[in-house]
PDB file of C-alpha atoms and ligand atoms in Angstrom:
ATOM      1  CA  UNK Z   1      25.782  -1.796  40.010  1.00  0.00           C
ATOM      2  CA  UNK Z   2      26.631   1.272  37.671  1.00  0.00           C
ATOM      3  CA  UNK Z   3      28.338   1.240  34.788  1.00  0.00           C
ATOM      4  CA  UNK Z   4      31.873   2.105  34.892  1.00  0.00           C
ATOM      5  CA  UNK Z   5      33.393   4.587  32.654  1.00  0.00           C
ATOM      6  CA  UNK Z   6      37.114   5.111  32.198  1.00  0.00           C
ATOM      7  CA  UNK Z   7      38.292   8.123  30.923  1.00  0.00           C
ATOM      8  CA  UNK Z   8      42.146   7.958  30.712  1.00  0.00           C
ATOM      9  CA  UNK Z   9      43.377   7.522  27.591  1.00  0.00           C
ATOM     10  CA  UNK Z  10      46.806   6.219  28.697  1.00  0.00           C
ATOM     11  CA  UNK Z  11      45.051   3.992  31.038  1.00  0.00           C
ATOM     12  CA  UNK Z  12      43.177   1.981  28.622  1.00  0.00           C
ATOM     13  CA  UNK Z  13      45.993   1.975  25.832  1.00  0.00           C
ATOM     14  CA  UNK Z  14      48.281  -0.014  28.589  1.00  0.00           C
ATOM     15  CA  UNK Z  15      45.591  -2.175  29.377  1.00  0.00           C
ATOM     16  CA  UNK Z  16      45.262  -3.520  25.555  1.00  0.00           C
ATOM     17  CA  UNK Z  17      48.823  -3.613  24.852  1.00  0.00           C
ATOM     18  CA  UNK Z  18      48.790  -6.451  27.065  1.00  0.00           C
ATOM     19  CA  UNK Z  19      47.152  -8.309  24.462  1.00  0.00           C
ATOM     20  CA  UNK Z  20      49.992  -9.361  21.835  1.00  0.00           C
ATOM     21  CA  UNK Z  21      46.643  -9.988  19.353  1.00  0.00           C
ATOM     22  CA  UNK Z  22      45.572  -6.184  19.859  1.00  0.00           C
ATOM     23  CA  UNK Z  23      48.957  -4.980  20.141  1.00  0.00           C
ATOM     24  CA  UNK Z  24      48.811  -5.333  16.228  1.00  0.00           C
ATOM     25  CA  UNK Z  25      46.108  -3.229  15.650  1.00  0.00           C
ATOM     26  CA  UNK Z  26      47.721  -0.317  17.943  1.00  0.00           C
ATOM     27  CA  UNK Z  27      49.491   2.544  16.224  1.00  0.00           C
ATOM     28  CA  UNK Z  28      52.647   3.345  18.918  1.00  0.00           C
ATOM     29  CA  UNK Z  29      51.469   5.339  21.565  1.00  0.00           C
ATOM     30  CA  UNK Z  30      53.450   7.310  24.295  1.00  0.00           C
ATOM     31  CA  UNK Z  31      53.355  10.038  26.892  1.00  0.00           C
ATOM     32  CA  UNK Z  32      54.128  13.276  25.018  1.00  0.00           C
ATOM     33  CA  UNK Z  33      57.356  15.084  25.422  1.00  0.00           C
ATOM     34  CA  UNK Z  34      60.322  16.642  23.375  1.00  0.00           C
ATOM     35  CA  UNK Z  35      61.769  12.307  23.277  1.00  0.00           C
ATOM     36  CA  UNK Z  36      58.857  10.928  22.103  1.00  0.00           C
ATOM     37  CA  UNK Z  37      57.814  13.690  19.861  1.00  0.00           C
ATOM     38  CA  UNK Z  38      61.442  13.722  18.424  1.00  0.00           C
ATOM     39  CA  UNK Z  39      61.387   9.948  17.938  1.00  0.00           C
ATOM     40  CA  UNK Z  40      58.108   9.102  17.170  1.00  0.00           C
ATOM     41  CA  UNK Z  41      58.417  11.743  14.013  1.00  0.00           C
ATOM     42  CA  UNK Z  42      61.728  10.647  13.041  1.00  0.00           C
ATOM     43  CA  UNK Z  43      60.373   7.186  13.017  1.00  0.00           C
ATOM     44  CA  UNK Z  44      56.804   7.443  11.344  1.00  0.00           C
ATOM     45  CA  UNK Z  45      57.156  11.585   9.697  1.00  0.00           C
ATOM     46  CA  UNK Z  46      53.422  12.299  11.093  1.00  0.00           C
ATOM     47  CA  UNK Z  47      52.202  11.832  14.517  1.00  0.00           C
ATOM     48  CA  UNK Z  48      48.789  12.987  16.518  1.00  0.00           C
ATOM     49  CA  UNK Z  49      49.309  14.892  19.726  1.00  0.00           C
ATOM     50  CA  UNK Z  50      46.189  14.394  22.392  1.00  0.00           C
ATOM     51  CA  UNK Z  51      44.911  14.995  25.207  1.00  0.00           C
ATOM     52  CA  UNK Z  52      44.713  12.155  27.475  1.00  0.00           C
ATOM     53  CA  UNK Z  53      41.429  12.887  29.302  1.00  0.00           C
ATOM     54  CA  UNK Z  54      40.042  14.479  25.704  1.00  0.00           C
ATOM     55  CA  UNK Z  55      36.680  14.077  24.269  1.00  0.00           C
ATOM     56  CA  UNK Z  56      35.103  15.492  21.345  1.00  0.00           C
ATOM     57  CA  UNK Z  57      38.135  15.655  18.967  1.00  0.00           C
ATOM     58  CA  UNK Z  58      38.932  18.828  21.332  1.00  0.00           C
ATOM     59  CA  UNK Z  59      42.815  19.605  21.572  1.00  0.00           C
ATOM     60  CA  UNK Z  60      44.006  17.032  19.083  1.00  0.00           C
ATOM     61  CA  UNK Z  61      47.086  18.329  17.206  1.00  0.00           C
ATOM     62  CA  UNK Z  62      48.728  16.954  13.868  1.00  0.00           C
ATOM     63  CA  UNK Z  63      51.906  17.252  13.568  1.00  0.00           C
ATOM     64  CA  UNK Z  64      54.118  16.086  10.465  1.00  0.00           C
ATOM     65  CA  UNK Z  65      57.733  16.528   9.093  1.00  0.00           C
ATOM     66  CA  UNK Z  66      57.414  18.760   5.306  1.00  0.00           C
ATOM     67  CA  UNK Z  67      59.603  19.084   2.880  1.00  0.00           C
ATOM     68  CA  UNK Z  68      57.414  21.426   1.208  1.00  0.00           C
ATOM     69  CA  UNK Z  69      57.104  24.458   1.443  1.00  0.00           C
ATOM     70  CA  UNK Z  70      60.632  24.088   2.762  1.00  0.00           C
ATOM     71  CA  UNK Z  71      61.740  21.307   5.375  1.00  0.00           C
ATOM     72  CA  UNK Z  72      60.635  21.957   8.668  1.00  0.00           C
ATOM     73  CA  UNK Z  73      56.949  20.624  10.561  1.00  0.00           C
ATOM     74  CA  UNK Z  74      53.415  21.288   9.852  1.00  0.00           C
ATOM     75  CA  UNK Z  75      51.382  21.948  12.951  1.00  0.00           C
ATOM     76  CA  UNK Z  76      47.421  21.717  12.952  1.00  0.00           C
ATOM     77  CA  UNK Z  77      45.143  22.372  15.415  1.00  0.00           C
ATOM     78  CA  UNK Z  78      41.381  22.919  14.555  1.00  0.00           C
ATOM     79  CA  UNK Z  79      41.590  24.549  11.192  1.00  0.00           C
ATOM     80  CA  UNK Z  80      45.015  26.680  12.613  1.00  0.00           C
ATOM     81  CA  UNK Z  81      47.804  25.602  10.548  1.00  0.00           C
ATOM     82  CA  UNK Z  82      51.811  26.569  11.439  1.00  0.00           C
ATOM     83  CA  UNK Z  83      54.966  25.699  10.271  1.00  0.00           C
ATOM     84  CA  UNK Z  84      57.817  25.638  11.879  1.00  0.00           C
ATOM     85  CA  UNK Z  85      61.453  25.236  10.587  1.00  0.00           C
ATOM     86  CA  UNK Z  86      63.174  23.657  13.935  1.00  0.00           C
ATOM     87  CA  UNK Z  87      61.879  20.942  16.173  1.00  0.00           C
ATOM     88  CA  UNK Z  88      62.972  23.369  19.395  1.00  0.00           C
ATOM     89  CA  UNK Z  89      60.237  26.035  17.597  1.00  0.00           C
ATOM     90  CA  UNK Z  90      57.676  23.097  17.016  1.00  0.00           C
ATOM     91  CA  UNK Z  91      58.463  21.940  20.271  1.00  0.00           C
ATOM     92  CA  UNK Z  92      58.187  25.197  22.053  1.00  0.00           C
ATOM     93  CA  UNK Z  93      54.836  26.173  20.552  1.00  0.00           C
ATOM     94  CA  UNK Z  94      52.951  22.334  21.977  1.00  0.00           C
ATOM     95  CA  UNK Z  95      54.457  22.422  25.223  1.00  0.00           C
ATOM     96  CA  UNK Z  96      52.652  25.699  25.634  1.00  0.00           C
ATOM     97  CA  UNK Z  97      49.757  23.982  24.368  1.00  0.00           C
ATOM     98  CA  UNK Z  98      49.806  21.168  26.211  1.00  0.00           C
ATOM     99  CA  UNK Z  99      51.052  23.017  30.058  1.00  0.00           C
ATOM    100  CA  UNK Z 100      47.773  22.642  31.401  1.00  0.00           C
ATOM    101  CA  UNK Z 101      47.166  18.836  30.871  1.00  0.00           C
ATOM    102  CA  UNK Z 102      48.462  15.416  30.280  1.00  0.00           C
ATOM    103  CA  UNK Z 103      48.941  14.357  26.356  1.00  0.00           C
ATOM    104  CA  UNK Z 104      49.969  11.139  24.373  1.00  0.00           C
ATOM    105  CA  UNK Z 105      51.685  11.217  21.469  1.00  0.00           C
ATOM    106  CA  UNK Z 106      50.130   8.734  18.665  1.00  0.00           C
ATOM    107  CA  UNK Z 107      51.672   7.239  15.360  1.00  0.00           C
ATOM    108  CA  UNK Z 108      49.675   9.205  13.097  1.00  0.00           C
ATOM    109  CA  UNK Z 109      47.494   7.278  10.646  1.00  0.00           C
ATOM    110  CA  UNK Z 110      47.142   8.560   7.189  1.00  0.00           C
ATOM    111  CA  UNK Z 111      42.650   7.898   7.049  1.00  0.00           C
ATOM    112  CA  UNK Z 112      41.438   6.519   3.807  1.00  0.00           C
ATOM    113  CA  UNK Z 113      39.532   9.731   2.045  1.00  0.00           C
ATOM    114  CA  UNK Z 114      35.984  10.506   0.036  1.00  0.00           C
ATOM    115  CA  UNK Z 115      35.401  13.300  -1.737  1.00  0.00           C
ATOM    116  CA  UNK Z 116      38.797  14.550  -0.321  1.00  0.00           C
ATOM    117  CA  UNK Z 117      37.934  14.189   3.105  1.00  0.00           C
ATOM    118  CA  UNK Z 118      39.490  11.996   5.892  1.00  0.00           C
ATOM    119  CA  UNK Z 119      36.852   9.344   7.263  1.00  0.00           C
ATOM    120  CA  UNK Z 120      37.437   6.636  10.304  1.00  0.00           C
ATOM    121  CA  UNK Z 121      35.134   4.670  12.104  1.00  0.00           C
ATOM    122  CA  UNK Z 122      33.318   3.909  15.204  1.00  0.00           C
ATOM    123  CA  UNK Z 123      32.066   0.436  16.348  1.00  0.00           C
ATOM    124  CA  UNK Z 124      29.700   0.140  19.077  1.00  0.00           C
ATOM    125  CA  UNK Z 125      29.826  -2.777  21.449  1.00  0.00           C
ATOM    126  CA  UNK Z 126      27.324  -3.183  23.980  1.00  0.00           C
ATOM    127  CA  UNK Z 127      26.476  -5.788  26.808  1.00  0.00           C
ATOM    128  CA  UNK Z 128      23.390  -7.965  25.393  1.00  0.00           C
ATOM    129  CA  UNK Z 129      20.622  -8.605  27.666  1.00  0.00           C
ATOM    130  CA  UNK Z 130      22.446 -11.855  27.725  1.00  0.00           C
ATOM    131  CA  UNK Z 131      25.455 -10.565  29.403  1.00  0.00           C
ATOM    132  CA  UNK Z 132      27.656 -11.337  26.300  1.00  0.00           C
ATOM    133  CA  UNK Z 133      29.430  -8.293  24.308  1.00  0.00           C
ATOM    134  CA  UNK Z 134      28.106  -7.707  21.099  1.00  0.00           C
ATOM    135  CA  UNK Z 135      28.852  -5.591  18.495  1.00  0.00           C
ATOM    136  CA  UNK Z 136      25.852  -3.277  17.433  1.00  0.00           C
ATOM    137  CA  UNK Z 137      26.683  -0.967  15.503  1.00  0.00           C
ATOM    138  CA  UNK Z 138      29.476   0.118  12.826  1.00  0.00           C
ATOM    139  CA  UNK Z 139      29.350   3.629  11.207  1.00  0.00           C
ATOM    140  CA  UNK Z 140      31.842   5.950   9.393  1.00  0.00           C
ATOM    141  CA  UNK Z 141      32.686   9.592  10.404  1.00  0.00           C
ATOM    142  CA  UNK Z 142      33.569  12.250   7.473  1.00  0.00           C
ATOM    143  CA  UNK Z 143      35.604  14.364   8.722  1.00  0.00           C
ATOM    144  CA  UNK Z 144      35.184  18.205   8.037  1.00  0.00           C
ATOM    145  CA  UNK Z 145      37.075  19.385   4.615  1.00  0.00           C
ATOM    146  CA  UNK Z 146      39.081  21.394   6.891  1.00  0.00           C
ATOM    147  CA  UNK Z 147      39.879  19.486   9.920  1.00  0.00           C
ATOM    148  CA  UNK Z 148      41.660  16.514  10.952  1.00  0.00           C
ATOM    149  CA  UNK Z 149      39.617  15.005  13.339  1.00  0.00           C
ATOM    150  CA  UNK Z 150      36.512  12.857  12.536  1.00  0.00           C
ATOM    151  CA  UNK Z 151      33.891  13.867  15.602  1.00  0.00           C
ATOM    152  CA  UNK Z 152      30.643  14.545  15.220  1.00  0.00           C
ATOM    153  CA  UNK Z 153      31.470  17.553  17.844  1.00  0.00           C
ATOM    154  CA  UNK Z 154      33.954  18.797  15.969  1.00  0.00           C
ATOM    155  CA  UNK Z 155      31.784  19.221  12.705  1.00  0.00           C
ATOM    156  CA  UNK Z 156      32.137  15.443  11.388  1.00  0.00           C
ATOM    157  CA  UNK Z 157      29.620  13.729   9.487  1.00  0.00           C
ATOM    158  CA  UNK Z 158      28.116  10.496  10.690  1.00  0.00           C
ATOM    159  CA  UNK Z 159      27.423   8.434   7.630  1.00  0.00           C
ATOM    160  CA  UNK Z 160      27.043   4.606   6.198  1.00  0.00           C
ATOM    161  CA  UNK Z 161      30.281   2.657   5.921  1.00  0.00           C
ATOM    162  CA  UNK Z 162      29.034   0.988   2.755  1.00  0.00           C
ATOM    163  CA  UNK Z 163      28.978   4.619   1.131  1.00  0.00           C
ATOM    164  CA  UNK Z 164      32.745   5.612   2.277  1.00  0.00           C
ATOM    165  CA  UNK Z 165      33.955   2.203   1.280  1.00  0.00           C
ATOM    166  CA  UNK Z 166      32.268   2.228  -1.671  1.00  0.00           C
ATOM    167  CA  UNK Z 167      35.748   3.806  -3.721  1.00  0.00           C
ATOM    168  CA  UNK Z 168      38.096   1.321  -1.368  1.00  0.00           C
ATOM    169  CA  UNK Z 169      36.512  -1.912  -0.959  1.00  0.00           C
ATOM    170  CA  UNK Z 170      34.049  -4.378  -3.295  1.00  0.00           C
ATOM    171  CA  UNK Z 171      31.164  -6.095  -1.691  1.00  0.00           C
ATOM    172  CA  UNK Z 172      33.548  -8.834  -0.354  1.00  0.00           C
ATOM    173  CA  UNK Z 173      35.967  -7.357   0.849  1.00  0.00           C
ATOM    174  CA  UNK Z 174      34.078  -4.725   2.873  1.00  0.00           C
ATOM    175  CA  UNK Z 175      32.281  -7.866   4.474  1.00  0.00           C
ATOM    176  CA  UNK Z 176      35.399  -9.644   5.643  1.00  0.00           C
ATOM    177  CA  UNK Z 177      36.748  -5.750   6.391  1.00  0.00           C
ATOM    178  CA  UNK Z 178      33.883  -5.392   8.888  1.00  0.00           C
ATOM    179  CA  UNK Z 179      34.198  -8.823  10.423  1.00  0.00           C
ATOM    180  CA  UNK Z 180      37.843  -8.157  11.115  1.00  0.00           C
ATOM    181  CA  UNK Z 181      36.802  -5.344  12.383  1.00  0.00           C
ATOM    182  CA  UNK Z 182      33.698  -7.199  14.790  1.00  0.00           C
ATOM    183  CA  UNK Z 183      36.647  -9.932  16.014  1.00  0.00           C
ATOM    184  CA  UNK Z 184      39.079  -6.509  17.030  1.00  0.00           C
ATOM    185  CA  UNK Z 185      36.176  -4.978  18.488  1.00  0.00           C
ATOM    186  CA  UNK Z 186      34.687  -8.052  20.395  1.00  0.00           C
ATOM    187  CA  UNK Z 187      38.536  -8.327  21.901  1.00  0.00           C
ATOM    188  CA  UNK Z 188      39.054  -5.233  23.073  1.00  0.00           C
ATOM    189  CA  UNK Z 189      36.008  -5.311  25.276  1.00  0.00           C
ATOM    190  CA  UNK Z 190      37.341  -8.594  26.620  1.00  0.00           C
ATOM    191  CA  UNK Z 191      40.498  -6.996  27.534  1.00  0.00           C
ATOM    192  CA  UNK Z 192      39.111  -4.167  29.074  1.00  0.00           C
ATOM    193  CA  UNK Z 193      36.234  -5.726  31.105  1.00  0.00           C
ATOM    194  CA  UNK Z 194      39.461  -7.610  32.587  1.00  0.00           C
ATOM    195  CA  UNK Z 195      40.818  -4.605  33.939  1.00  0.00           C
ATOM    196  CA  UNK Z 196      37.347  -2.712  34.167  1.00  0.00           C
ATOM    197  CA  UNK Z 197      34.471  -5.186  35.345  1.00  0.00           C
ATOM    198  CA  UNK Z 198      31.965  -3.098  35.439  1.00  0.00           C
ATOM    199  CA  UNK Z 199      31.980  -1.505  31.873  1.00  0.00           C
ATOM    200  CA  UNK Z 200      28.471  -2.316  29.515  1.00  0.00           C
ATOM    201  CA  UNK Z 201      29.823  -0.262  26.170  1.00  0.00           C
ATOM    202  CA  UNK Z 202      32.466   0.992  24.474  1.00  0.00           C
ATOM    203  CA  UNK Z 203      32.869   2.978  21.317  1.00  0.00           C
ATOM    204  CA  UNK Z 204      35.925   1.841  19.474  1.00  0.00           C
ATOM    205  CA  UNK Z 205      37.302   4.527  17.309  1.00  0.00           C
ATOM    206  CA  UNK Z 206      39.386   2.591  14.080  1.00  0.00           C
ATOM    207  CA  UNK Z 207      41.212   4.268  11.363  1.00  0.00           C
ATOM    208  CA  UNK Z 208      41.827   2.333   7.959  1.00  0.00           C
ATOM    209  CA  UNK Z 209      44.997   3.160   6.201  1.00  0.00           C
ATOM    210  CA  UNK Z 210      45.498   2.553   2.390  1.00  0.00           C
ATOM    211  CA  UNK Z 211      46.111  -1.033   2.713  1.00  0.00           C
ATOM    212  CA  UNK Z 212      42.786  -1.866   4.763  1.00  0.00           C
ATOM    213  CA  UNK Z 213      44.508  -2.647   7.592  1.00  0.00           C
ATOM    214  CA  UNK Z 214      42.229  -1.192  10.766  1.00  0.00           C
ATOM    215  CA  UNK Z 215      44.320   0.554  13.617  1.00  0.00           C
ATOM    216  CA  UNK Z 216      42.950   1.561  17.362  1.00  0.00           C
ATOM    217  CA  UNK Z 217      42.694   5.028  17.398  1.00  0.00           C
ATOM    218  CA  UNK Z 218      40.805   5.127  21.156  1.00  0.00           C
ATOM    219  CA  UNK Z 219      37.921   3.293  23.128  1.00  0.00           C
ATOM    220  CA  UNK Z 220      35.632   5.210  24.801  1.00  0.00           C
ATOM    221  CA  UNK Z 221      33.674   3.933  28.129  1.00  0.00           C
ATOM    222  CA  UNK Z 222      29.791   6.011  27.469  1.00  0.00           C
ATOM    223  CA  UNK Z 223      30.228   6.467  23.934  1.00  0.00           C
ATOM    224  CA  UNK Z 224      27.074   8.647  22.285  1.00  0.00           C
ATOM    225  CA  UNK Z 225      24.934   6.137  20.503  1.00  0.00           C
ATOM    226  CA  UNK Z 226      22.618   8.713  18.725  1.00  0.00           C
ATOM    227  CA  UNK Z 227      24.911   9.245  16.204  1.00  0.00           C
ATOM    228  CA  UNK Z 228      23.354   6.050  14.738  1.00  0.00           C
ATOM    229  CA  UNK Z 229      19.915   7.457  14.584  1.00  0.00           C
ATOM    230  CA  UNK Z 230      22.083   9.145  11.297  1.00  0.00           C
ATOM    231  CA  UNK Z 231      22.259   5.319   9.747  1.00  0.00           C
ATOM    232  CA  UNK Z 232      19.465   5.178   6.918  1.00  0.00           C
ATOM    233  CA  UNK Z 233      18.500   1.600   8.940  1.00  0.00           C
ATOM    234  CA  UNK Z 234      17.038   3.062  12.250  1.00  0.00           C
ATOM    235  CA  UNK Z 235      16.804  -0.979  13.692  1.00  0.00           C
ATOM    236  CA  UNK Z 236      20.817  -0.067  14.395  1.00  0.00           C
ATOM    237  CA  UNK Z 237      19.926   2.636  16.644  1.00  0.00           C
ATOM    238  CA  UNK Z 238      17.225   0.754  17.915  1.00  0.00           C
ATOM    239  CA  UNK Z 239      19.008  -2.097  19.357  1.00  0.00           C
ATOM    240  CA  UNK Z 240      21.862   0.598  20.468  1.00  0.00           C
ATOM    241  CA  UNK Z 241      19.199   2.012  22.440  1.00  0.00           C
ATOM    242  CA  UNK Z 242      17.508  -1.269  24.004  1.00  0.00           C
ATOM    243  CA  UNK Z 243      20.718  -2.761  25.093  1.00  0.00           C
ATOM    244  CA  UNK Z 244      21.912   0.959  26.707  1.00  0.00           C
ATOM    245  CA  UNK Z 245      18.147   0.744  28.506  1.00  0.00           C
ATOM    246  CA  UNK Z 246      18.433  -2.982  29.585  1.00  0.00           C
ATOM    247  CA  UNK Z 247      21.820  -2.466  31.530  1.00  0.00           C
ATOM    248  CA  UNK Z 248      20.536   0.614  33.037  1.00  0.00           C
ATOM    249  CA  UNK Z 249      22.377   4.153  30.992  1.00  0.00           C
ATOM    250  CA  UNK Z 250      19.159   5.297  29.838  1.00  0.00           C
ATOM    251  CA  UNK Z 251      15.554   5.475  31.527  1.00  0.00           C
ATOM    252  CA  UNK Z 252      13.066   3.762  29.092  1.00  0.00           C
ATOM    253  CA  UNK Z 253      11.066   6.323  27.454  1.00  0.00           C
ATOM    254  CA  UNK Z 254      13.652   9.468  28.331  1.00  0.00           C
ATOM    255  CA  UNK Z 255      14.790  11.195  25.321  1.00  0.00           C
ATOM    256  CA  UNK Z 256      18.073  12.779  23.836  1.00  0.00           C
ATOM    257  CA  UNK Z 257      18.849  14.651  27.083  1.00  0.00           C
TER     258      UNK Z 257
HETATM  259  N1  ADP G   1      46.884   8.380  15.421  1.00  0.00           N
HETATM  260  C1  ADP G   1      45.969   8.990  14.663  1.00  0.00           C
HETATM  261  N2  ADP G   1      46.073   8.964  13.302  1.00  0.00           N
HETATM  262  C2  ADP G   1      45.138   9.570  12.532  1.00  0.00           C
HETATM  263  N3  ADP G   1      44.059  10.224  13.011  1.00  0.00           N
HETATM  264  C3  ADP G   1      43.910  10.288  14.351  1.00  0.00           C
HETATM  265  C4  ADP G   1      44.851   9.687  15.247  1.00  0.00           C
HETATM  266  N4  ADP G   1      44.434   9.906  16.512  1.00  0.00           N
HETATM  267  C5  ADP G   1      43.295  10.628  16.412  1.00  0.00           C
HETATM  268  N5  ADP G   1      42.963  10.868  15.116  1.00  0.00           N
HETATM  269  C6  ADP G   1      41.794  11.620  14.633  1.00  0.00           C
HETATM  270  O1  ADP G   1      41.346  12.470  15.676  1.00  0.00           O
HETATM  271  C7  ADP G   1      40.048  12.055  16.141  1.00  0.00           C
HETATM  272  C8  ADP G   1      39.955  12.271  17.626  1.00  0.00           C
HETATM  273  O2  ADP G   1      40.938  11.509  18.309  1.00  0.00           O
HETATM  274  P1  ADP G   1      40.558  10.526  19.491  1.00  0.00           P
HETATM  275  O3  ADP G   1      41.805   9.823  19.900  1.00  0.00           O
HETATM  276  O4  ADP G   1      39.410   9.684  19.092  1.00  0.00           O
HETATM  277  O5  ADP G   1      40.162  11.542  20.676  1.00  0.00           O
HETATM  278  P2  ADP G   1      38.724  12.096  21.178  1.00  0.00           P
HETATM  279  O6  ADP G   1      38.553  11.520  22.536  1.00  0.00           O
HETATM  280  O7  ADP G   1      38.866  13.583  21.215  1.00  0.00           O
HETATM  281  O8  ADP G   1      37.678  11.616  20.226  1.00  0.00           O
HETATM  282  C9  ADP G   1      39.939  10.602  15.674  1.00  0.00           C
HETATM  283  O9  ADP G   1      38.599  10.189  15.529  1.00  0.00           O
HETATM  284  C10 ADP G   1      40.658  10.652  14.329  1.00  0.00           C
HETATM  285  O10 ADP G   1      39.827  11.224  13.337  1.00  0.00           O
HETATM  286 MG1   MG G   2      37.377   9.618  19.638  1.00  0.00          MG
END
């Protein structure tokens, strides 16, 4: 049997918002177009434009209502900033961007910062050799000073949630943080595997906004799992990597290919 991977975006979201419990961990998601985008920034003043078949933090667009330097929008792609005074003129410049492919627009998520920098996380849960999901790994991804997207592919830094917390959280409260955060995890694979039986992993992506509260960003079905060979305890990658060889992803002794 191989392992299934699911790449639509859209596909996945519906799938979870079945799930009243999950459905409060979702930020409000819709197919993009001049509605939603007019709506969805009326209602919430910052949204994320995305590709719905994206990986790699590739495409994603933030878009926000400013009132300064005069009122109007505030477009960002990559590092490529614009502003735009009408929402016909913001509206004109995505759907060129977005003619070629399918896109969701997302409640945007203002990420909890170090050092300046926007951070989020990703949660790894994997199929144990005992056929129950576990999770196996948690890390944090700093995003580049100049970009609004965490991925490692998009020049992101991997890096200990203990250290970003660190300025957010005490000892306590990043502990019951991350076991919220195990529970949310643990129940979206659940969900999924309904839909999807033959999925082993996922790679959860969670923002945290200022009041700790965690938020679904995306799942992915194949997520990488060496970016937690960049964890300073290397058993995390370890088990990553014995689970993703027991249900079959990886030969045993291959290496990063
Ligand atoms: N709704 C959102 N609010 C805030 N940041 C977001 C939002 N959606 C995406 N991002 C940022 O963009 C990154 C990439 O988006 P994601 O949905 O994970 O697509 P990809 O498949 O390209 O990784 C996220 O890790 C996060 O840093
Ligand atoms: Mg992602």
């Amino acid at each position: 049997m191989s392992i299934q991977r699911v790449t639509s975006k859209w596909a996945k979201t519906k799938v979870m918002l079945k799930s009243d419990y999950l459905r409060s961990y979702m930020p409000p998601t819709k197919l993009f177009g001049r509605g939603s985008l007019q709506s969805m920034l009326s209602e919430y003043g910052m949204v994320y434009v995305k590709p719905i078949n994206g990986t790699f933090g590739n495409g994603v667009i933030r878009v926000e209502r400013t009132t300064v330097p005069a009122l109007g929008y505030r477009y960002q792609l990559g590092t490529k900033i614009l502003f735009f005074s009408t929402l016909d003129q913001l509206y004109h410049k995505l759907a060129q961007q977005t003619k070629k492919r399918s896109y969701l627009v997302q409640r945007g998520i203002h990420l909890l910062k170090h050092q300046k920098r926007r951070f989020d996380i990703r949660v790894m849960v994997q199929k144990n050799p005992h056929n129950e999901w576990e999770v196996t790994g948690i890390i944090g991804r700093l995003a580049h000073p100049a970009k609004i997207v965490t991925n490692y592919h998009s020049g992101g830094t991997p890096m200990a949630l203990e250290r970003l917390m660190g300025d957010h959280a005490n000892a306590s409260e990043l502990a019951a943080f991350k076991n919220k955060l195990r529970k949310v995890s643990i129940t979206i694979a659940n969900q999924l595997q309904g839909a999807y039986p033959n999925i082993k992993e996922l790679g959860v992506d969670i923002a945290i906004d200022a009041k700790l509260h965690p938020w679904i960003l995306e799942v992915n079905t194949l997520p990488d799992p060496f970016i937690f060979r960049k964890l300073p305890d290397q058993n995390v990658f370890h088990k990553v990597y014995r689970y993703a060889v027991a249900y079959g992803r990886f030969k045993k002794r291959s290496s990063r290919p």
